Structure formats: structure tokens, C-alpha cells
Amino acid sequence: MIYLDRPMLEPESYSTLCSCSFCNEFAHPTGAPNRKTWAGRGWILLPSLGSFTPGYLLLMPERHVRSFAELSPDEFDSATGIAEHARHEIFEEFGPTIIAEHGSGTPQARSAACCEHAHWHLIPADIQRVAAMYEVAGGPPVLLTNAGHLTSWAAKSYIYLSPLKGVHWVWPYSQSFPSQFVRRVCASSRGIGDFYDWAVFPFAENMLVTRQRLGARLKGALGDSVPSGPSDEVSCA
């Protein structure tokens, strides 16, 4: 995998204990250009590979869990606070922004996710069109009164969408939600539906724009980033 003309980390090169590429990237940040835009309190915000639009961030826990539904209540409170601050800053720079997840219930049932390290997609998008496309795929969603209720889905594979602050929708995973569904839908809403696949279209220039335009904003909203340094720890557990 290539990022800014240099190879990204491949998990086999660094540890036989963990097959998660994100855990290895976090544990060995000197092995590739550091793409963290903000990090702190056990959380990381970084531009997604395949950023078909500037402003596209992933929110990820440093510790390895399969989905946000597996977080403790305290962790979930921290995650939602960080996510909403980040959504606001993305909105100020790039416009309305959704939060989405393909939650994996078990190692054998990965839903539409491409990896098993929990991550929320924060993507500037046409919110109404994206919401409509989710409902076409999955039918009426289950409405959650707050995001923390997602923890009741911990043993299930699910599709989560927050089109607006305070609005939380979830669907049981089904094959009507193909791999990279949120990327397909958001790219389509921008008229570039053929360019959704992160493995084929890395959009490295958009990743740089995201870091340049959001780094200071996120630091102001969330506080100073935690300095990133090499670590021998692999956080899969």
C-alpha cells in the first residue's frame, strides 16, 4: 500500500502477535509518514486512505476493539464528544458532515467493514441524499435516543449512521450493504461514485489538505495532540 509515494505499514513486517494494520501503524509511527491529525485521551483522528473529498477523517480508539458498540460507557462518552467536536470543525471548513460505521459483531461477521479495528467515518457529504440511500438499502432504521445505546449491538454486525448531531440510526447488517458502503454512497453523492475504493484511489493530495486545514482547528477544539513516538507495544488484545 502506498501513501505519499512511500509504503504504508504491512502488519506481517512488524509483529506476529497482531494482524491489525492500524494497531501496527499506531505502534510503529516511524515506519510511514505520520498521518495523525489529532491524538489524545486514547483516541486518534486521521485522514482516511481514499479521501475522495478533503475533510474526510477517521476516529479510532488506540486500543483494539472491533466496533464502537464494544466500548465501555466512559469510552463511548469520550468518543461521542470528540466526534461531535470534530464534526463541527469539519463543517466549518468543508460543510455538512455525517458520522458512519460498519460495525463488526464477530471476527467471522465483519458486516461491510474492511478491517476489524473500530473506526467512525466523518465525511463531508450531501446529508439528505446519503440518508435516503441508506434507507433504500436497509429500509427504515432503528432510531437510537442517544449514541450510547449503540452498545446494545455489541454482539451484532450493524450499520450506523448519524446524519446530524443528535440523530442516530442503526440497521442490522445485511448483504444489501456491500463492502465500503458508506464510501460508495458518499462518493456517489458527490458525483464521483466510481472513485469510492480506497485501495484503488488513495487521493493522497486530499489527505494533506485535510491535515493542513483541520490540524489547528482540532487542536483548538480538543486540546494539544499527544506527541507521537515509536512504541514496542501492539495494542491488539
XYZ file of C-alpha atoms in Angstrom:
237
model
C 0.000 0.000 0.000
C 1.390 3.430 -0.928
C 0.850 6.731 0.836
C 2.564 9.848 -0.467
C 4.890 7.680 -2.575
C 6.116 5.691 0.428
C 4.930 2.259 1.547
C 2.402 2.071 4.333
C 2.929 -0.453 7.085
C 2.134 -4.069 6.416
C 1.292 -5.920 9.638
C 3.383 -9.006 8.910
C 6.545 -6.890 8.805
C 6.268 -5.750 12.399
C 4.562 -8.282 14.588
C 3.453 -11.846 14.644
C 1.169 -11.005 17.575
C -1.276 -8.740 15.776
C -2.685 -8.806 12.260
C -4.317 -5.379 12.531
C -2.679 -2.867 10.207
C -3.960 0.073 12.272
C -2.530 -1.284 15.529
C 0.812 -1.728 13.815
C 0.680 1.742 12.290
C -0.030 3.261 15.713
C 2.694 1.194 17.387
C 5.361 1.957 14.765
C 4.677 5.514 13.548
C 8.211 5.891 12.174
C 7.507 3.203 9.565
C 5.443 5.555 7.407
C 4.551 9.240 7.229
C 2.570 10.003 10.364
C -0.957 10.814 9.216
C -2.423 11.526 12.654
C -4.252 14.839 12.597
C -5.047 14.770 16.313
C -4.455 12.249 19.100
C -5.322 12.255 22.771
C -7.205 10.506 25.587
C -6.792 7.150 23.849
C -8.268 8.380 20.541
C -6.874 9.202 17.123
C -8.223 11.296 14.260
C -6.545 10.768 10.917
C -7.401 11.312 7.244
C -8.700 8.210 5.546
C -6.844 6.486 2.777
C -9.004 7.062 -0.266
C -10.100 10.548 0.788
C -12.263 11.283 -2.243
C -13.114 14.585 -0.544
C -10.987 16.833 1.682
C -12.126 16.789 5.294
C -12.648 13.012 5.443
C -11.426 11.772 8.833
C -11.499 8.521 10.749
C -11.978 8.496 14.522
C -10.355 5.422 16.061
C -9.601 4.110 19.552
C -5.955 3.360 20.174
C -6.897 0.061 21.798
C -8.130 -2.685 19.539
C -11.878 -3.295 19.531
C -13.949 -4.499 16.591
C -16.674 -1.876 16.842
C -17.761 1.170 18.799
C -20.532 -0.970 20.304
C -17.823 -2.809 22.293
C -16.662 0.325 24.104
C -17.267 0.926 27.789
C -19.773 3.683 28.668
C -16.943 6.057 29.628
C -15.099 5.350 26.392
C -18.266 5.900 24.407
C -18.901 9.248 26.089
C -15.370 10.316 25.219
C -15.758 9.129 21.629
C -19.015 10.967 21.012
C -17.645 14.184 22.479
C -14.562 14.048 20.268
C -16.635 13.079 17.229
C -19.038 15.988 17.617
C -16.224 18.500 18.116
C -14.549 17.100 15.005
C -17.820 17.150 13.037
C -18.242 20.829 13.886
C -14.714 21.693 12.744
C -15.141 19.727 9.520
C -18.453 21.514 8.933
C -16.789 24.903 9.354
C -14.157 24.044 6.723
C -15.892 21.641 4.354
C -19.645 21.633 5.012
C -22.249 19.245 6.464
C -20.728 16.002 7.722
C -22.043 12.542 8.502
C -20.688 10.028 11.018
C -20.941 6.374 9.986
C -19.724 2.926 10.964
C -19.864 -0.622 9.646
C -19.827 -2.465 12.978
C -18.379 -5.985 13.104
C -20.108 -8.261 15.590
C -17.640 -11.171 15.481
C -14.418 -11.986 13.633
C -16.496 -14.164 11.314
C -19.091 -11.456 10.635
C -17.407 -8.257 9.549
C -20.507 -6.559 8.071
C -19.419 -4.109 5.391
C -16.209 -3.187 7.200
C -12.807 -3.514 5.549
C -10.953 -4.133 8.823
C -11.670 -5.182 12.391
C -10.321 -2.111 14.182
C -13.259 0.107 15.119
C -13.464 3.360 13.197
C -16.064 6.053 12.654
C -16.097 7.730 9.264
C -16.565 11.509 9.388
C -17.287 12.550 5.812
C -18.461 15.873 4.338
C -21.458 14.854 2.244
C -24.898 15.656 0.877
C -26.681 14.589 4.053
C -30.185 14.228 2.653
C -29.038 12.166 -0.306
C -26.848 9.923 1.835
C -29.643 9.329 4.349
C -32.060 8.462 1.543
C -29.598 5.967 0.024
C -29.158 4.241 3.388
C -32.919 3.855 3.707
C -33.187 2.500 0.174
C -30.601 -0.145 1.077
C -31.822 -1.071 4.539
C -35.367 0.173 4.935
C -36.465 2.195 7.976
C -33.674 2.405 10.590
C -33.800 1.676 14.278
C -33.785 5.081 15.974
C -31.491 5.433 18.981
C -32.308 8.147 21.508
C -28.579 8.622 22.079
C -25.421 7.221 20.549
C -24.546 5.332 23.731
C -27.391 2.907 23.081
C -25.270 1.511 20.272
C -23.519 -0.591 22.930
C -26.565 -2.888 22.984
C -25.470 -4.023 19.494
C -22.059 -5.260 20.689
C -22.568 -8.885 19.661
C -24.147 -7.998 16.324
C -22.980 -6.744 12.967
C -24.646 -3.430 12.238
C -24.679 -0.320 10.074
C -24.665 3.013 11.939
C -25.346 6.475 10.547
C -25.554 9.849 12.243
C -26.576 12.331 9.545
C -26.843 15.181 12.069
C -25.818 15.844 15.649
C -28.277 14.110 17.952
C -29.640 11.807 15.228
C -28.564 8.158 15.443
C -29.749 5.440 13.076
C -28.779 1.778 13.029
C -29.629 -1.214 10.851
C -28.861 -4.895 11.315
C -26.222 -5.763 8.772
C -27.460 -7.451 5.617
C -25.961 -8.023 2.202
C -27.874 -5.032 0.900
C -24.991 -3.050 2.465
C -21.948 -4.027 0.373
C -18.321 -3.565 1.364
C -17.322 0.116 1.691
C -20.996 1.086 1.595
C -20.572 4.484 3.246
C -17.755 5.318 0.845
C -19.841 4.231 -2.153
C -22.785 6.352 -1.035
C -20.797 9.481 -0.167
C -18.705 9.323 -3.334
C -21.891 8.878 -5.352
C -23.474 11.887 -3.629
C -20.539 13.934 -4.928
C -20.861 12.633 -8.477
C -17.678 10.528 -8.268
C -19.187 7.164 -7.456
C -16.567 5.244 -9.443
C -13.805 6.502 -7.131
C -15.010 5.126 -3.788
C -12.420 2.329 -3.345
C -9.609 3.396 -1.008
C -7.308 0.638 -2.247
C -7.503 1.840 -5.849
C -7.835 5.616 -5.437
C -5.781 6.855 -2.440
C -6.354 10.626 -3.048
C -3.178 11.471 -1.137
C -3.482 15.178 -2.006
C -6.829 15.356 -0.193
C -5.296 13.734 2.874
C -2.708 16.512 3.011
C -5.369 19.208 2.615
C -7.334 17.640 5.458
C -4.370 17.696 7.823
C -3.395 21.243 6.834
C -6.874 22.717 7.231
C -8.081 20.759 10.249
C -4.958 20.257 12.359
C -5.046 23.656 14.080
C -8.832 23.604 14.350
C -8.851 20.239 16.086
C -6.061 21.293 18.420
C -8.090 24.366 19.363
C -11.281 22.379 19.907
C -9.812 19.318 21.607
C -6.540 20.494 23.125
C -2.951 19.717 22.278
C -2.211 16.492 20.464
C -0.391 13.790 22.345
C 3.130 13.583 20.839
C 3.536 10.513 18.658
C 6.613 8.375 19.119
C 7.704 4.838 18.360
C 6.356 2.131 20.616
C 7.074 -1.554 21.028
C 3.537 -2.242 22.167
C 0.962 -3.809 19.903
C -2.491 -2.979 21.198
C -4.470 -5.923 19.849
C -5.945 -7.749 22.799
